[in-house]
Tab-separated table of C-alpha atoms in Angstrom:
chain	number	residue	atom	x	y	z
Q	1	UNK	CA	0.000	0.000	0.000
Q	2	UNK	CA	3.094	2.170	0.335
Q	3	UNK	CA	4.189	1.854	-3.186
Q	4	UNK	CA	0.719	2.965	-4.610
Q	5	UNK	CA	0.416	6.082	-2.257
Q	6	UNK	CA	4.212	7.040	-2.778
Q	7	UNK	CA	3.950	6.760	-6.736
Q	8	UNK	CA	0.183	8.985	-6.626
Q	9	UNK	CA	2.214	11.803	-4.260
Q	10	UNK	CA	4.994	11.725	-6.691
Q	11	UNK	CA	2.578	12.026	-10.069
Q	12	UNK	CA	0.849	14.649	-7.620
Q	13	UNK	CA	4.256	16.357	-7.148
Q	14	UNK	CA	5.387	16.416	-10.405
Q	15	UNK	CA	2.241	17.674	-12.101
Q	16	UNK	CA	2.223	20.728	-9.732
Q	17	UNK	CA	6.074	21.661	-10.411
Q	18	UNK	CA	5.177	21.745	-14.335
Q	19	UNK	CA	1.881	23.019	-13.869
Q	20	UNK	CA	3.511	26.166	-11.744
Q	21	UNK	CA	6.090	26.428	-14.093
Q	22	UNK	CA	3.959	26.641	-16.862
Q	23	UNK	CA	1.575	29.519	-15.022
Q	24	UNK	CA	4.623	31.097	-13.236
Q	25	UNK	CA	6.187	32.046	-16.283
Q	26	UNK	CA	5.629	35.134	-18.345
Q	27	UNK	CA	4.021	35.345	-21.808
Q	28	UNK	CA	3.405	37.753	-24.683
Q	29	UNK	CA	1.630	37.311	-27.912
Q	30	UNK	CA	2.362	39.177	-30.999
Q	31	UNK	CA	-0.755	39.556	-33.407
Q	32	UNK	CA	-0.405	40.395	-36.877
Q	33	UNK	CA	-4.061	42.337	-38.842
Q	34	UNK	CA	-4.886	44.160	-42.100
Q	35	UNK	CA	-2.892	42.003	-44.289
Q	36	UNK	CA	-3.949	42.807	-47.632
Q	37	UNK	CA	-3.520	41.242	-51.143
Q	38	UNK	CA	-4.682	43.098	-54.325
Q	39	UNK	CA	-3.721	42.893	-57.723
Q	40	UNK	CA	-1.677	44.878	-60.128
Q	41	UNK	CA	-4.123	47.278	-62.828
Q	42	UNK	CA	-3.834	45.896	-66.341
Q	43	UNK	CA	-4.716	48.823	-68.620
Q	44	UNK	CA	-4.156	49.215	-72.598
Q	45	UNK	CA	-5.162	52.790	-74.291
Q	46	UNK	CA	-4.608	54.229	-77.188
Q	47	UNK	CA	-3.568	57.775	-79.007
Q	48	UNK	CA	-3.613	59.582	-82.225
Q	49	UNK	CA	-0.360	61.092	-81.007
Q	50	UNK	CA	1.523	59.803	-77.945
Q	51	UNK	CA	0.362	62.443	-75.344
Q	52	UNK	CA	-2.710	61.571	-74.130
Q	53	UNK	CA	-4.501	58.073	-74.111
Q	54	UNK	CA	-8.117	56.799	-74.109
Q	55	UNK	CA	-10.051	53.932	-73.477
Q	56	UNK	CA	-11.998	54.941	-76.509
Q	57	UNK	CA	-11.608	56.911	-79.529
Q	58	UNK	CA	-11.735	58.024	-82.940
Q	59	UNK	CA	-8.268	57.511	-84.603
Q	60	UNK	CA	-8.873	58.249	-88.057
Q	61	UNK	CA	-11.215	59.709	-90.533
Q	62	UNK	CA	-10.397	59.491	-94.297
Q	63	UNK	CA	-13.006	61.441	-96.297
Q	64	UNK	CA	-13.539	62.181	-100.457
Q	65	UNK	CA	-11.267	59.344	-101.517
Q	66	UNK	CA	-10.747	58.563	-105.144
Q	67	UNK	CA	-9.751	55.032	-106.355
Q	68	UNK	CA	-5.946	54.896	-105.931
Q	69	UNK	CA	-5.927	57.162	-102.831
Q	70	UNK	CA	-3.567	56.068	-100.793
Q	71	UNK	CA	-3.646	57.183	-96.936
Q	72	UNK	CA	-1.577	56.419	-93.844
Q	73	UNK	CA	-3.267	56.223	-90.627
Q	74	UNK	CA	-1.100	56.018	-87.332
Q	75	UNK	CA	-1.749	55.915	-83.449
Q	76	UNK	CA	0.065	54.651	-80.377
Q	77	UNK	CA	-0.647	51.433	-77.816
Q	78	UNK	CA	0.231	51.918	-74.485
Q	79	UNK	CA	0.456	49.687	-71.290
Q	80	UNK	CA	-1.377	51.741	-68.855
Q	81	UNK	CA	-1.194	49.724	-66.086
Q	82	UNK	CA	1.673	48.379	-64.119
Q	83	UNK	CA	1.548	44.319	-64.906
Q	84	UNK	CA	3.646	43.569	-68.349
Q	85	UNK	CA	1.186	42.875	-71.109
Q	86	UNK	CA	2.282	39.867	-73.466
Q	87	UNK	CA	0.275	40.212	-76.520
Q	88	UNK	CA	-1.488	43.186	-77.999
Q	89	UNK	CA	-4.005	41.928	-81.295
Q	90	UNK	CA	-6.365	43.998	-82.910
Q	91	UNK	CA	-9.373	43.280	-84.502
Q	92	UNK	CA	-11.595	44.969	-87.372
Q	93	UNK	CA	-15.129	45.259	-87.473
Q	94	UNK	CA	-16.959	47.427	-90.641
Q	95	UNK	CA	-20.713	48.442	-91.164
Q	96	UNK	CA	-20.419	49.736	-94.702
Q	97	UNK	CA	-23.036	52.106	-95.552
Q	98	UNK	CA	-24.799	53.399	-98.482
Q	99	UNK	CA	-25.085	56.754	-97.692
Q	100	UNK	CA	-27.039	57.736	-100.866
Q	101	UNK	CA	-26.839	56.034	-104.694
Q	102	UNK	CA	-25.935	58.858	-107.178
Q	103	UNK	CA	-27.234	58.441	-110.783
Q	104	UNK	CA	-24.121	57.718	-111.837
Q	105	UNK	CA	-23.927	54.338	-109.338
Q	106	UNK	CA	-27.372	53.439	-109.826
Q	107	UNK	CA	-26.994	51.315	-112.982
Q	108	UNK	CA	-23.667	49.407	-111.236
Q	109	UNK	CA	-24.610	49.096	-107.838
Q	110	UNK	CA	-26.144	45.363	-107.674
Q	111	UNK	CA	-26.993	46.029	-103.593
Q	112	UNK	CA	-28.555	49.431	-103.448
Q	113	UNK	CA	-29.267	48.992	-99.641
Q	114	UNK	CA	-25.932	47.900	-98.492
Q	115	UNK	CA	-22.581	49.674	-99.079
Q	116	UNK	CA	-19.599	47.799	-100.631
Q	117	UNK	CA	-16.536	50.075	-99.699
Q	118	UNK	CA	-15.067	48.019	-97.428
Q	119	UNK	CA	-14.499	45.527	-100.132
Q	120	UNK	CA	-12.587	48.415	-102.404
Q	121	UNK	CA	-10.379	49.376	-99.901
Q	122	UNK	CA	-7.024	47.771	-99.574
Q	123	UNK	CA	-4.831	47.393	-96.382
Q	124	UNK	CA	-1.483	47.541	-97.997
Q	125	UNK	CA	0.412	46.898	-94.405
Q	126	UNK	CA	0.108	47.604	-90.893
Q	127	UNK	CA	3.405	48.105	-88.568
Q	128	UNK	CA	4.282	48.408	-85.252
Q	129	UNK	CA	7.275	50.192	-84.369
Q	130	UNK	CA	8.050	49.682	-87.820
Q	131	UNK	CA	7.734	45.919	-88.397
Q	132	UNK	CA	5.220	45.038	-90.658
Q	133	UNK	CA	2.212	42.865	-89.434
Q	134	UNK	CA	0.531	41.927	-91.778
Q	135	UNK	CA	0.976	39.145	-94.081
Q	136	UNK	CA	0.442	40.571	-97.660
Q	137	UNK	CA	-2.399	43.729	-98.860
Q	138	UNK	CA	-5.684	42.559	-97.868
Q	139	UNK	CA	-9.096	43.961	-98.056
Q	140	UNK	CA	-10.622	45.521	-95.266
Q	141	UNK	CA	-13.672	43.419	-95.825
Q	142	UNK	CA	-11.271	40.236	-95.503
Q	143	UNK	CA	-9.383	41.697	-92.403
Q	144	UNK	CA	-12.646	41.294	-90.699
Q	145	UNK	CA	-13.174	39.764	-87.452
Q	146	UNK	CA	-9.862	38.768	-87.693
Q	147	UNK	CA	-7.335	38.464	-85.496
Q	148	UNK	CA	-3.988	40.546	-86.921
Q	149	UNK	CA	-1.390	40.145	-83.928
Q	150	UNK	CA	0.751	43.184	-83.276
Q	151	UNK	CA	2.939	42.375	-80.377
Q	152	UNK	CA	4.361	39.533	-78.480
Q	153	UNK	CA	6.817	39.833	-75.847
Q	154	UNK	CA	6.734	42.299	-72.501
Q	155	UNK	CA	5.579	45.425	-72.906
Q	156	UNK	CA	5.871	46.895	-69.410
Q	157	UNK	CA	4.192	49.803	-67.593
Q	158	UNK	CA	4.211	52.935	-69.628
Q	159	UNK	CA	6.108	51.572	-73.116
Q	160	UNK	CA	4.065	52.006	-75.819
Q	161	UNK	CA	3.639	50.892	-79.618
Q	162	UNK	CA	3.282	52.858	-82.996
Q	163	UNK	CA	1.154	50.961	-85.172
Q	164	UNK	CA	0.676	52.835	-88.804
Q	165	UNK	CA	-2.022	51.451	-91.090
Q	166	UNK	CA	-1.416	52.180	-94.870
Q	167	UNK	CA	-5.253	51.865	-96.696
Q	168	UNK	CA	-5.648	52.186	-100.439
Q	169	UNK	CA	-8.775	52.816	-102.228
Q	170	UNK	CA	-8.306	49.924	-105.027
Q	171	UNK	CA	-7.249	51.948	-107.932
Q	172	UNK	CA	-10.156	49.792	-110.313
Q	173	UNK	CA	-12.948	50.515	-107.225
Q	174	UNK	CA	-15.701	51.565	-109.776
Q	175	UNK	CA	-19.145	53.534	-109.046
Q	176	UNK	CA	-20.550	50.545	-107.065
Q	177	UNK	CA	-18.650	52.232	-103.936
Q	178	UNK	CA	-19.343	55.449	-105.245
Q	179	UNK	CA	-20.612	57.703	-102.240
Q	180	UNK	CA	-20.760	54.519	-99.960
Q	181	UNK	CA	-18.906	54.721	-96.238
Q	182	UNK	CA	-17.648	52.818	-93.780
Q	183	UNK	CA	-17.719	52.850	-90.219
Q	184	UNK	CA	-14.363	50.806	-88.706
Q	185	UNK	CA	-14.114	50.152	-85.213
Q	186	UNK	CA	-11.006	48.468	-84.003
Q	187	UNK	CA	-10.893	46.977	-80.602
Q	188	UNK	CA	-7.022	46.803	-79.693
Q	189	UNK	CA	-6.941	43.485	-76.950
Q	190	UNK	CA	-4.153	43.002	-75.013
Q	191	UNK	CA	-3.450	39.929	-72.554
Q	192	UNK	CA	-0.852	38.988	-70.339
């Protein structure tokens, strides 16, 4: 009967020296709040001339061409934001118009209620920074929907491109274009 009572006062002994020493010692706690992850903006405009940029705008417009006009349109891509963007395309979309048929393109014009411009008009090549694009002239009707890649690589925060477009009106574009427009919109997508 010894034994057991000795070996319950020395568990009883040793659980109150660890159990002191684990109260009778001091503690702090350091606490760590308001940590915050975001992400980086990723932001392409555009320019007609390298000062200021836009989320949308008018680059060009061409008016009173003649067949084998030939007209250079230019503006500027720039990263915006501050994450590297990897590829910049652009893409074409046209609504050509007939804005009214003349006498003189009545007896040619085989679709008096839609406008065939966009079909006469030639992209002859599109750069950027002076590298041509494209693969060979191409119709603008062709080009659309398309995608025409401009850049691959890194373009970091604040670099921009120069993209130049060189259009042609076809110089054998006969009166079934005559007084027609066309309304472009390009929509410039970049991804990282």
């Amino acid at each position: 009967m010894r034994k057991p009572v000795m070996l319950i006062l020395l568990m009883i002994i040793v659980a109150t020296v660890t159990l002191g020493k684990a109260l009778g010692e001091f503690r702090d706690v350091s606490r760590s709040e308001g940590n915050i992850l975001s992400t980086g903006e990723f932001d392409v405009r555009i320019s007609k001339d390298n000062s200021r940029f836009y989320d949308d705008l008018r680059v060009f417009k061409i008016e009173s061409l003649k067949p084998g006009d030939t007209k250079e349109v230019s503006f500027f891509i720039k990263n915006y934001g501050d994450v590297p963007i990897g590829n910049v395309s652009l893409f074409i979309f046209v609504k050509d118009i007939e804005d009214e048929l003349s006498p003189a393109e009545k007896p040619y014009d085989l679709t008096p209620e839609k406008g065939e411009l966009s079909s006469c008009i030639i992209v002859e090549k599109i750069t950027v920074n002076s590298k041509d694009v494209l693969d060979s002239p191409t119709r603008l009707s062709d080009l659309v929907g398309k995608e025409i890649r401009l850049f691959t690589g890194g373009l970091k925060s604040k670099e921009t491109l120069e993209v130049k477009m060189t259009m042609k009106l076809a110089r054998d574009a006969g009166n079934e274009c005559m007084t027609d427009s066309a309304e472009v919109m390009m929509k410039i997508v970049a991804t990282q």
